[in-house]
XYZ file of C-alpha atoms in Angstrom:
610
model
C -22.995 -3.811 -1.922
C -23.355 -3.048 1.542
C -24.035 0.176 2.887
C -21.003 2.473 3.573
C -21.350 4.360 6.762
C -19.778 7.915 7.021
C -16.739 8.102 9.177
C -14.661 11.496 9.923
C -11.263 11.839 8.783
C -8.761 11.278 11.429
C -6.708 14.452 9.771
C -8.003 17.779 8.318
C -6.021 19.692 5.991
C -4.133 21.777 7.836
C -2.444 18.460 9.759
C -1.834 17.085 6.331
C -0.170 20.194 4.567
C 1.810 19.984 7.783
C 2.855 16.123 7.325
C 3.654 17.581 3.375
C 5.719 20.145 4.749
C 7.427 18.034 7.272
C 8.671 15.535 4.271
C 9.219 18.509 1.879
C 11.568 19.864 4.146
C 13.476 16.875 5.382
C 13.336 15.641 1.637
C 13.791 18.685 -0.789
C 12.690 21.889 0.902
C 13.209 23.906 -2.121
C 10.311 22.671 -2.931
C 8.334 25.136 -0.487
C 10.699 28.034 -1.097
C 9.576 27.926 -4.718
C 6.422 27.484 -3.849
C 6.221 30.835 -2.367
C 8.317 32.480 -5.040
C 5.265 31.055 -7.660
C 2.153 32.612 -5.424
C 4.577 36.182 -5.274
C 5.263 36.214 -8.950
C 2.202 35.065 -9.914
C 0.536 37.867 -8.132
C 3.013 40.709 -9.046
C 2.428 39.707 -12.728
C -1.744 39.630 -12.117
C -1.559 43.155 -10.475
C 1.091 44.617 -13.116
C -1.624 43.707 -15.227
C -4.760 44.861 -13.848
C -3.051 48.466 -13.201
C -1.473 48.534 -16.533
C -3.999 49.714 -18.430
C -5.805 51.942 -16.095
C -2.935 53.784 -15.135
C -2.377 54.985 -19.210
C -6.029 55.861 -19.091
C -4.762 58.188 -16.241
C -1.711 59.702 -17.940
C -4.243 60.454 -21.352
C -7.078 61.892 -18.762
C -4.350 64.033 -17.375
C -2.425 65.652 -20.482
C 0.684 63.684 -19.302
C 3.820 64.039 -22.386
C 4.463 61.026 -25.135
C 7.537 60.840 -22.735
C 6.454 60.393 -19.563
C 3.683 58.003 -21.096
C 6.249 55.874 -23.105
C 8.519 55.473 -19.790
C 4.933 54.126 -17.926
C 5.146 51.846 -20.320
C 8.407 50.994 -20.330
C 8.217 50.095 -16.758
C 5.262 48.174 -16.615
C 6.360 46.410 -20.025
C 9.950 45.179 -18.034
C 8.249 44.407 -15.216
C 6.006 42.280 -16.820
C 8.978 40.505 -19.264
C 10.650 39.833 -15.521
C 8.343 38.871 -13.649
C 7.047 36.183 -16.681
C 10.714 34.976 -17.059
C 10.842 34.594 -13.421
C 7.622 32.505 -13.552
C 9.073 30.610 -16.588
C 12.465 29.597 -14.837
C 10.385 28.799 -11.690
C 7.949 26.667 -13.228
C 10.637 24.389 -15.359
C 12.576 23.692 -11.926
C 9.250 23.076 -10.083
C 8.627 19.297 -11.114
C 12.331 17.496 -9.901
C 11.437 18.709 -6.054
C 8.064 17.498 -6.111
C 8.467 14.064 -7.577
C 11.663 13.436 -5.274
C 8.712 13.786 -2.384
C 6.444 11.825 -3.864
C 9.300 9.382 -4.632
C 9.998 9.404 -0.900
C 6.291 8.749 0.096
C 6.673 5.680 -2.208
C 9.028 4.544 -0.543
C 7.503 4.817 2.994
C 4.578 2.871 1.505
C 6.741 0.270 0.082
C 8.339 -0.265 3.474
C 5.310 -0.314 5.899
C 4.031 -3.110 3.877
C 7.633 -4.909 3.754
C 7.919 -4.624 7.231
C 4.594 -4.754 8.847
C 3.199 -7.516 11.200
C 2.365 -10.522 8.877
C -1.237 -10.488 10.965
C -2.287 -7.193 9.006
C -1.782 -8.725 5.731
C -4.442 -10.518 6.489
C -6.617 -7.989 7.565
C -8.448 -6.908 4.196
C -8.834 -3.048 5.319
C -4.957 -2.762 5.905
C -5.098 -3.928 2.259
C -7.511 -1.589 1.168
C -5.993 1.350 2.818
C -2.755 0.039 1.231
C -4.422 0.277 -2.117
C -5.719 3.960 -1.558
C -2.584 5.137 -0.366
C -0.838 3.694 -3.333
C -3.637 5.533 -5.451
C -2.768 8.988 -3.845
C 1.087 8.372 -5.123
C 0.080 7.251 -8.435
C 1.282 10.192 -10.685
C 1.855 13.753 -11.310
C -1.741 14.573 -10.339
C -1.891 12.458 -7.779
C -2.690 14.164 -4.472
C 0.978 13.562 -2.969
C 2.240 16.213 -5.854
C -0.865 17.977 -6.874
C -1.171 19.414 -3.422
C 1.959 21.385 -4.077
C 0.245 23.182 -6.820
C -2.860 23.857 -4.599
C -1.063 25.887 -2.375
C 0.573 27.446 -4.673
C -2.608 28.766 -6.141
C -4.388 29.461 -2.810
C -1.492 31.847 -1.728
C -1.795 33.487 -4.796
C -5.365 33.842 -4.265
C -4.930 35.146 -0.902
C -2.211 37.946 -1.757
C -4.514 38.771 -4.543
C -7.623 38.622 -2.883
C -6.014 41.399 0.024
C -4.227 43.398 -2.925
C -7.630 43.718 -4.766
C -9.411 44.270 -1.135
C -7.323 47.410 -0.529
C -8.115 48.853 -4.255
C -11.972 48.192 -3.349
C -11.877 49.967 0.327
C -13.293 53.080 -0.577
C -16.569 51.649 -2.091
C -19.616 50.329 -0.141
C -18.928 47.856 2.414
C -22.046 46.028 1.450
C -20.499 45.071 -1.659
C -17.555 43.489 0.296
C -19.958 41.772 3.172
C -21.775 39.963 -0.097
C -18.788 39.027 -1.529
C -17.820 36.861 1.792
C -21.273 36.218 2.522
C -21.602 34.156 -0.523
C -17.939 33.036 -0.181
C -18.498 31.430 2.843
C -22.006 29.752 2.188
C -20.294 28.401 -0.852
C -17.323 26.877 0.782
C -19.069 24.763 3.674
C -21.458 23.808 0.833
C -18.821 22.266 -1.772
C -17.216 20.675 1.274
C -19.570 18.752 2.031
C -20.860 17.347 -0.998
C -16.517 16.810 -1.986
C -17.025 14.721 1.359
C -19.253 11.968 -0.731
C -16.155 10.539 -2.053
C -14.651 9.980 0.887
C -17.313 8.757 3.164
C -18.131 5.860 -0.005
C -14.032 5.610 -0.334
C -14.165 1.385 0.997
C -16.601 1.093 -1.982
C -14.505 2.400 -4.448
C -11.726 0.564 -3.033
C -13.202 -2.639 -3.243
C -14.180 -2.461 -7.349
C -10.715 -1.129 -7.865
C -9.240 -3.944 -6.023
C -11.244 -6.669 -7.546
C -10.717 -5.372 -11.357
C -6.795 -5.113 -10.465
C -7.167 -8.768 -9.135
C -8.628 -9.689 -12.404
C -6.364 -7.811 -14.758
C -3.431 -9.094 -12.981
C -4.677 -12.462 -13.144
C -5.465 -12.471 -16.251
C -2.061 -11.259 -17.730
C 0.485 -13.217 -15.542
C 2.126 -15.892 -16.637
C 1.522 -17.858 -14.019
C -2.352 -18.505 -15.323
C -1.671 -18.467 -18.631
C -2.130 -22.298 -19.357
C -5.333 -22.315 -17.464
C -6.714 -19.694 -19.000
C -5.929 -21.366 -22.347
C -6.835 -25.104 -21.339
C -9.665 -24.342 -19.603
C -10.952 -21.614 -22.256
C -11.479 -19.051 -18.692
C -10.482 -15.602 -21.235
C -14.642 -15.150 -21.510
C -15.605 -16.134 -17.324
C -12.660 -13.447 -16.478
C -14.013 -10.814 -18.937
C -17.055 -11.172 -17.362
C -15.861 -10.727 -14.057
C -14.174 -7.698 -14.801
C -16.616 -6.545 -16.889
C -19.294 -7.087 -14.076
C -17.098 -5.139 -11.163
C -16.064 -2.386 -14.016
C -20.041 -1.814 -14.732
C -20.649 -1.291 -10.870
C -17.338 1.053 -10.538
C -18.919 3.257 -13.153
C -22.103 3.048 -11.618
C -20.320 4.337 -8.640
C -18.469 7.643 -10.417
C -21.928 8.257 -11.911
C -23.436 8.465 -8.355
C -19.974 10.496 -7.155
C -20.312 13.060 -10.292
C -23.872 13.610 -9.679
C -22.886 14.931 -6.342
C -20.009 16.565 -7.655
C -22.266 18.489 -10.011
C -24.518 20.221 -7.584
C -20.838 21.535 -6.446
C -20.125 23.324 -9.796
C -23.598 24.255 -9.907
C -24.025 26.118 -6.532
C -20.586 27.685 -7.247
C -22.031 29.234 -10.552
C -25.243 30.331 -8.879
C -23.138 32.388 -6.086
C -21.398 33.946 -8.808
C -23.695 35.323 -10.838
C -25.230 36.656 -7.206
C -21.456 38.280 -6.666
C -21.008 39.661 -10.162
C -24.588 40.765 -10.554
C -24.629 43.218 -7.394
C -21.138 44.453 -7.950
C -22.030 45.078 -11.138
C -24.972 47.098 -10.543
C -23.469 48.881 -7.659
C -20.742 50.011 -10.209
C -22.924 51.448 -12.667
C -25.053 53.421 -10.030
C -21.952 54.898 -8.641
C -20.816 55.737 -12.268
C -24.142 57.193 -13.443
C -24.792 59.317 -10.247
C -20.930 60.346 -9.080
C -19.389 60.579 -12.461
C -16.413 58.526 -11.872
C -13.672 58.994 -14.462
C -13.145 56.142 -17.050
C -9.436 55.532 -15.491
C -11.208 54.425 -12.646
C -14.500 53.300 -13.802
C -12.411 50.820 -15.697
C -10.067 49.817 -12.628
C -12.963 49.121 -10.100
C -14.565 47.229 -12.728
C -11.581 44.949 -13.326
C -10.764 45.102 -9.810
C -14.705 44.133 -8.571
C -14.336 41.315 -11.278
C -11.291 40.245 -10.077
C -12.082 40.259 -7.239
C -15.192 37.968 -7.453
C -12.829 35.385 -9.086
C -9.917 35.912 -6.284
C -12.861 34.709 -4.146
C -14.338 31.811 -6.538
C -10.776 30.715 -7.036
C -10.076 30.052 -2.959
C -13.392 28.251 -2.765
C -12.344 25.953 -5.427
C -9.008 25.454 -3.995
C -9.715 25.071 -0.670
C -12.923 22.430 -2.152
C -9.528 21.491 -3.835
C -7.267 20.920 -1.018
C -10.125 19.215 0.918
C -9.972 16.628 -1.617
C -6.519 16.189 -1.695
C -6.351 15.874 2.368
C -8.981 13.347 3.043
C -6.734 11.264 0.325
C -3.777 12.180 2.142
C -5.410 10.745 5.413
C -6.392 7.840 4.189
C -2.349 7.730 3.105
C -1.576 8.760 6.596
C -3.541 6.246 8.041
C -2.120 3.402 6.600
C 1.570 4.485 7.533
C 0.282 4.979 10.832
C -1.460 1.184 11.020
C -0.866 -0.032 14.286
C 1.558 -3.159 14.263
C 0.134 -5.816 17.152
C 3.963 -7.209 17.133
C 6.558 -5.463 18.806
C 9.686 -5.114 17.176
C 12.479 -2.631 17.916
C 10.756 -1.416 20.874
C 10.918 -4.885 21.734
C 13.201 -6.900 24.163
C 16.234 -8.592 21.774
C 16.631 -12.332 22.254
C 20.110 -13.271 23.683
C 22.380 -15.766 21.482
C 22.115 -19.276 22.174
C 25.236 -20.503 21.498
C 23.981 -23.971 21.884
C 21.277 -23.575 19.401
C 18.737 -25.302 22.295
C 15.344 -23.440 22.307
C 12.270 -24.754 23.513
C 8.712 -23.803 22.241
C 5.925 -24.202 23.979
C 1.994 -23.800 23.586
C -0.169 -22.763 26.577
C -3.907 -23.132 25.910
C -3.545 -21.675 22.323
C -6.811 -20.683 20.510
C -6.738 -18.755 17.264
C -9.622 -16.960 15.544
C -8.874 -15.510 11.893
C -10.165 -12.108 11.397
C -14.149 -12.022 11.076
C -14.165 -16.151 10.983
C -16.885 -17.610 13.254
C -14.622 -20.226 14.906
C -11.576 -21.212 15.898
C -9.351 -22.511 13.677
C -6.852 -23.896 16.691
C -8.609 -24.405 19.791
C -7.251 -24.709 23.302
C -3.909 -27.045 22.063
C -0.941 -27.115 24.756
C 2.214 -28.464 23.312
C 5.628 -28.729 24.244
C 8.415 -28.841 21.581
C 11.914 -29.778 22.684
C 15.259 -28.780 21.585
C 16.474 -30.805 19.141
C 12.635 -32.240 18.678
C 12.059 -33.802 14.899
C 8.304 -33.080 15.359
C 5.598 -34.229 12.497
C 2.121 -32.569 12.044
C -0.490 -34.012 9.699
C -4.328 -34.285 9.615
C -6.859 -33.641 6.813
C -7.348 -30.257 4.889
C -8.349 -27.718 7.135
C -7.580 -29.249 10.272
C -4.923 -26.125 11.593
C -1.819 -27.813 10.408
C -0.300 -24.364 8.843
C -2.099 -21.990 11.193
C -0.645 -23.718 13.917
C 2.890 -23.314 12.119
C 2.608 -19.652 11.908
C 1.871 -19.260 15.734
C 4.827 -21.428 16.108
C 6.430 -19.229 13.868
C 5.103 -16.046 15.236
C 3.567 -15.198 11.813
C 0.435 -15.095 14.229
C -0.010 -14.333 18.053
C -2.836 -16.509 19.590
C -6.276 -15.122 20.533
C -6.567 -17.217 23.806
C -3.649 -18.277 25.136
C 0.606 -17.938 24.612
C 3.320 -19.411 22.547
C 6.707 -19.346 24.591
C 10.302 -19.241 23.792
C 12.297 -20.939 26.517
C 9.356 -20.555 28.808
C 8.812 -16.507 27.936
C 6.105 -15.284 25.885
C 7.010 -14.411 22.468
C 5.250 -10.757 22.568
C 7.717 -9.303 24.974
C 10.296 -9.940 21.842
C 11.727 -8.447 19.175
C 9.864 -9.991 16.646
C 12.631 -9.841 13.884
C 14.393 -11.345 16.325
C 12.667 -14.314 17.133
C 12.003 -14.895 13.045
C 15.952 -15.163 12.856
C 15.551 -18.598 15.118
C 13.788 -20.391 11.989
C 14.446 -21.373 8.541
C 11.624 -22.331 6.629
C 10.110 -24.108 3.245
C 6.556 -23.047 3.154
C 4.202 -24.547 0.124
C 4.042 -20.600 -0.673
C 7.338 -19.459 -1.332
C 9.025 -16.158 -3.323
C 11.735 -16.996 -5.570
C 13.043 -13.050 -7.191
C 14.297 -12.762 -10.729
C 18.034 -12.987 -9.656
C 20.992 -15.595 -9.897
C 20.567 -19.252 -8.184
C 23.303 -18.093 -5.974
C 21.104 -14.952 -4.865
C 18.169 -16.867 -4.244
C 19.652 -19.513 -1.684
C 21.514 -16.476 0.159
C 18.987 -14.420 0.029
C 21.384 -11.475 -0.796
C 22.800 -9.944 -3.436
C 27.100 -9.258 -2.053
C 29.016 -10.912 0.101
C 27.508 -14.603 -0.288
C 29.420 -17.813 0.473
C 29.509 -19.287 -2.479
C 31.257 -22.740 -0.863
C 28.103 -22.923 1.146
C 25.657 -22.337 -1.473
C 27.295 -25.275 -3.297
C 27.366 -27.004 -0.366
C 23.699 -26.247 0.451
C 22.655 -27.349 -3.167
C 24.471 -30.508 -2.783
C 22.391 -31.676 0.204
C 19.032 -30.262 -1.064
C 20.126 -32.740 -3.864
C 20.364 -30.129 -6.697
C 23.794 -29.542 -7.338
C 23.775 -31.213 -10.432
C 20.884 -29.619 -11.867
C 22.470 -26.175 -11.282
C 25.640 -27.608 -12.247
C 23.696 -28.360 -15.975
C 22.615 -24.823 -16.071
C 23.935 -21.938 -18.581
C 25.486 -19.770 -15.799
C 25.996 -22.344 -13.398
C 24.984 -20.908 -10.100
C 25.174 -16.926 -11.631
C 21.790 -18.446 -14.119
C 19.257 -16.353 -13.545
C 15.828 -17.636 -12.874
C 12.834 -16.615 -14.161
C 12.605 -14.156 -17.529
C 10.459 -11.986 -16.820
C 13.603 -9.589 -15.822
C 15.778 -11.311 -17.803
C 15.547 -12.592 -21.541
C 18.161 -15.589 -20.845
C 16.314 -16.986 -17.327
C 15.400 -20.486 -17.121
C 12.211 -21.275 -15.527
C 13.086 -24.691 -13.346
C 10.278 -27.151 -12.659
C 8.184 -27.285 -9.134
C 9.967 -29.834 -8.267
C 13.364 -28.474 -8.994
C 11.905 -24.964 -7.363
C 11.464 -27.246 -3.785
C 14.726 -28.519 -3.775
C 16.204 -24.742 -4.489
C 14.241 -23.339 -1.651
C 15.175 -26.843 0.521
C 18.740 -24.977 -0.230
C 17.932 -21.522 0.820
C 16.544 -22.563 4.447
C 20.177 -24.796 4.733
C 22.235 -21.491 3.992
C 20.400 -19.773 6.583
C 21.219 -22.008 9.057
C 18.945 -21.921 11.537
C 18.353 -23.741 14.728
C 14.444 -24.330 13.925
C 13.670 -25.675 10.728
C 10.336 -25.456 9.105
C 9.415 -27.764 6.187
C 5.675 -27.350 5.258
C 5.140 -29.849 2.048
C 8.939 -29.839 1.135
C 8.275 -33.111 -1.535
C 4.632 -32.358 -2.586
C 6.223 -31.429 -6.047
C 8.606 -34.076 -5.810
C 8.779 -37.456 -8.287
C 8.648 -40.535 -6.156
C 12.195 -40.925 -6.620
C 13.395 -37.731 -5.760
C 11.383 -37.420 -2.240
C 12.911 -40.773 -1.275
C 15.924 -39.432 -1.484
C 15.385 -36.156 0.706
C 13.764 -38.940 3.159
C 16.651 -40.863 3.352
C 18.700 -37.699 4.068
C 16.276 -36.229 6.245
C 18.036 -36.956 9.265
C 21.017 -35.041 7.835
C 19.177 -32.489 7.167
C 17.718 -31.466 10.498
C 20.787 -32.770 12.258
C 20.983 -30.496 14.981
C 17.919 -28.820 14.687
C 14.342 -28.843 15.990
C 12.591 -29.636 12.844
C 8.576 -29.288 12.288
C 7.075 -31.337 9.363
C 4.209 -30.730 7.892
C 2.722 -33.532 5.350
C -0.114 -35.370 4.029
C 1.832 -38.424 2.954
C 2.090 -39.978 6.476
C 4.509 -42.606 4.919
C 7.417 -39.966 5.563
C 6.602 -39.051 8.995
C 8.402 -42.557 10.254
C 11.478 -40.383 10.119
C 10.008 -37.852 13.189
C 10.721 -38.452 16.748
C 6.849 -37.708 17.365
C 3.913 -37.424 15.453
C 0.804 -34.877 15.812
C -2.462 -35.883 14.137
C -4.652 -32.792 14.260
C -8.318 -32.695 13.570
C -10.521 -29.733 14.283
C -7.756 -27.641 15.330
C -6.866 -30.160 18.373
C -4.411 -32.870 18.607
C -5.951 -35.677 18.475
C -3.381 -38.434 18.812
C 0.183 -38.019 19.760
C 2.783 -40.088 19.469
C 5.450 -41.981 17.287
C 4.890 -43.794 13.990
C 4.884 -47.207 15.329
C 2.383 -46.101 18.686
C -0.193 -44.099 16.615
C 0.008 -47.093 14.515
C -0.792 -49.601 17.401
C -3.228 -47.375 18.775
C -5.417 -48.327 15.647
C -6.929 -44.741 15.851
C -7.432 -42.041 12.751
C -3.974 -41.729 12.056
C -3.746 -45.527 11.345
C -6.946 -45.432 9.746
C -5.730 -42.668 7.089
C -2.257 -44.500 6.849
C -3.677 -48.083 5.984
C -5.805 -46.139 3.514
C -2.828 -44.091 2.019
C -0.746 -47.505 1.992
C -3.581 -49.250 -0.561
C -3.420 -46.204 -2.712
C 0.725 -47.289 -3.430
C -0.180 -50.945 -3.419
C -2.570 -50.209 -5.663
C -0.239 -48.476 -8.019
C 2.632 -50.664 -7.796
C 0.333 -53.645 -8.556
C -1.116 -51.487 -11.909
C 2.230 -50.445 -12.611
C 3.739 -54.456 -12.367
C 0.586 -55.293 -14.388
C 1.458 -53.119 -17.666
């Protein structure tokens, strides 16, 4: 594991109690309100308490009646029964506020990630941070409702600490000077060691991260058959066993720290309590104090050590709680390199003719050593049936996703009628495409919701008719529900899980009912029978009618139906031109096809043989 550097938190505490407050009181501010009603009753209740018994020393020392001692009583005894019922009420309304922030915080999480730039989902310490900040939101202890009850205690340790202070006035200064000597030595101490966590916090992240991988692997459906087939159950065990086995190596190294924390705070302690002690019995052996209040300095000194202990360990506390909370911070805060509202809306084209264009376009992946696209210039026209193929690797869906504006280019532009993408409204310019990518979401909803993408208001004449040229119609038709069938049952107990095949010609559907003037069809028949991609062939023409369309295969057999064919190879274009020209040209793209053509000859020829 490579060595994590230490990096200061781009927030202290007092910043994040004020981002805490700003949400509690846009969100639920009762929240804060009985916050401060908890520290005031809290206190009352601790100081009815500690005078309780020294003031009836005071009435018996002084000759006071039954009377006047039974109403002492009486009034400390209601005060007490109030202010605890007051406590009670406050603390069984205290939990609906806080979870409605954390709730909200949730939800800002949930909808940086749904609506950040694609690039930083790529970028694995976006992820990370996502990961952390999801951590801090994780339950009732978690940091975004825990803090609440930090406050809560440090404002009852402060009121307490100054109530206590004014009792102890008329004794020694030096007593109080140790007391915040040792307060203060104790506090910058614990803060930094409760720093450890935070400085190794991309550690932690990353075992975390790969045992979630592995536990989320191992229990989807999605692997199941693999992991039966191919017997995996003991290599992923291992795996997780392997990254769980360094994680707790980890919180051993963390605790260890964490210990010399407890440790120095029980050392400065016994220093507090030992002179105030002492002092005490000095002043009661030489000045003859009475027992009323021998007994009320000595409760109050006492006290007032753990008034003092108790801040330390809140504010060590709270410390905690805000480097999590910047980490949280940070991540909302991730810069987005795409513009979006702030950024210049793209006029209707009622014409549907839009021209894309690549100017000297390199792209670099984060950390990579090379380009994965290097210095292409392309020109797509309106209207344009373009085909790109080439070998694995070559850049053929890198360079869709600049096209797309998934990406922006490291060298280089990608323009839109001649203006560079950036300047736009990136939402905007997404709403110019419809798209089948090799990896695409289908939700646990109806057919009908899938191919509108929407869950009211949805044509259903146009989903038919989009199902009908995606050449599915009848297999929805076949269905339980017809097009209200739910897919998938992982929501639902009667969902029907449709084949891959069946799955492309759903999502062939969905990019129809957006209809789009760009359409996008990366691998639309690699799950396809024979049969069933000569038949979206044949209507391919239909399809796109229209439409600039960009194909991406490896079966160059179906790029015939493109106006133009790309044949990348290292991220460049290295032959351009139609089927029939590439194919005089006698370069790699006729190489590959001659070689692809043998492979069908030679299964037609095995096929006539049996």
């Amino acid at each position: 594991m490579t060595k994590t550097t230490a990096k200061k938190t781009k927030y202290n505490l007092w910043q994040n109690t004020a981002f805490m407050v700003r949400i509690a009181w846009n969100t639920c501010p009762s929240v804060i309100f009985i916050g401060i009603a908890l520290a005031l009753a809290t206190t009352g209740s601790t100081v009815a308490e500690l005078l309780l018994t020294p003031s009836i020393l005071q009435k018996l020392e002084t000759n006071a009646s039954l009377t006047e001692l039974l109403i002492l009583i009486g009034i400390f005894s209601v005060s007490l029964v109030i202010l605890n019922g007051f406590l009670g009420y406050l603390y069984e309304n205290t939990s609906f506020g806080r979870i409605e922030i954390r709730t909200e915080i949730v939800w800002l999480i949930g909808r940086k990630l749904a609506r950040t730039s694609y690039s930083n989902l790529l970028d694995t310490r976006f992820i990370s941070f996502k990961s952390k900040a999801e951590q801090a939101c994780s339950s009732n202890t978690a940091p975004t409702e825990a803090i609440w009850d930090t406050w809560v205690l440090i404002l009852t340790d402060a009121m307490g600490f100054l109530i206590y202070l004014l009792l102890l006035s008329g004794l020694n200064p030096f007593l109080i000077a140790v007391v915040i000597l040792t307060t203060t030595i104790g506090f910058f101490l614990s803060k930094r060691l409760n720093e450890w966590g935070y400085r190794h916090r991309e550690e932690e992240t990353a075992y975390i991260k790969e045992m979630d991988y592995i536990c989320q692997t191992g229990t989807s459906r999605n692997y199941a058959k693999d992991i039966r087939i191919f017997g995996l159950r003991p290599w992923l065990t291992d795996v997780w066993g392997s990254a769980f086995h360094l994680y707790q190596s980890f919180l051993a190294r963390r605790e260890k720290v964490y210990i010399w924390t407890n440790i120095i705070d029980l050392l400065l302690t016994l220093l507090r309590n030992g002179i105030a002690y002492a002092y005490l019995l000095a002043l009661t052996l030489r000045d003859g104090l009475p027992a009323s209040k021998f007994l009320l300095y000595f409760t109050a000194v006492s006290g007032f050590t753990q008034w003092v202990t108790e801040i330390l360990e809140q504010f060590t506390e709270l410390h905690k709680q805000s480097l999590d909370l910047s980490t949280l911070r940070e991540y909302l805060e991730w810069p987005e390199p795409f513009r979006f509202e702030d950024g210049t809306a793209i006029a209707t084209n009622p014409s549907g003719d839009y021209e894309l264009r690549l100017e000297d376009v390199s792209f670099r992946y984060p950390y990579a050593s090379k380009d994965v696209i290097s210095h292409i210039s392309l020109t797509i026209r309106p209207g344009e049936k373009l085909a790109i193929v080439g070998s694995n690797g070559a850049g053929k869906t890198t360079l869709i996703k600049l096209l797309c504006g998934f990406l922006d280019p490291t060298e280089g532009r990608v323009l839109l009628n001649g203006e560079d993408i950036r300047q736009y409204n990136r939402r905007d310019y997404y709403d110019l495409f419809s798209a089948v990518f090799q990896d695409f979401s289908v939700l646990e909803a109806s057919v009908a919701e899938n191919v509108a993408q929407r869950a009211d208001n949805i044509d259903m004449e146009k989903v038919q008719a989009c199902l009908e040229r995606s050449g599915i119609s009848e297999t929805v038709a076949a269905l339980p529900n017809a097009l209200e069938t739910k897919i998938g049952r992982q929501v639902y107990e009667d969902g029907v899980e449709l084949s891959g095949g069946q799955m492309q010609k759903l999502m062939l559907a969905r990019a129809f009912y957006k209809d789009a003037p760009i359409i996008v069809l990366d691998e639309p028949t690699a799950a396809l029978d024979p049969i069933a991609e000569n038949e979206i062939y044949l209507k391919y023409n239909e399809m796109t009618e229209g439409r600039t369309a960009l194909f991406i295969s490896h079966r160059l057999a179906s790029t015939r139906f493109c106006d133009r064919i790309l044949f990348l190879e290292q991220g460049h274009i290295a032959e351009d031109g139609t089927h029939e020209s590439l194919l005089s040209l006698g370069g790699k793209y006729a190489e590959l096809f001659e070689i692809q053509s043998h492979y069908y000859k030679d299964r037609e020829t095995k096929g006539d043989a049996q």
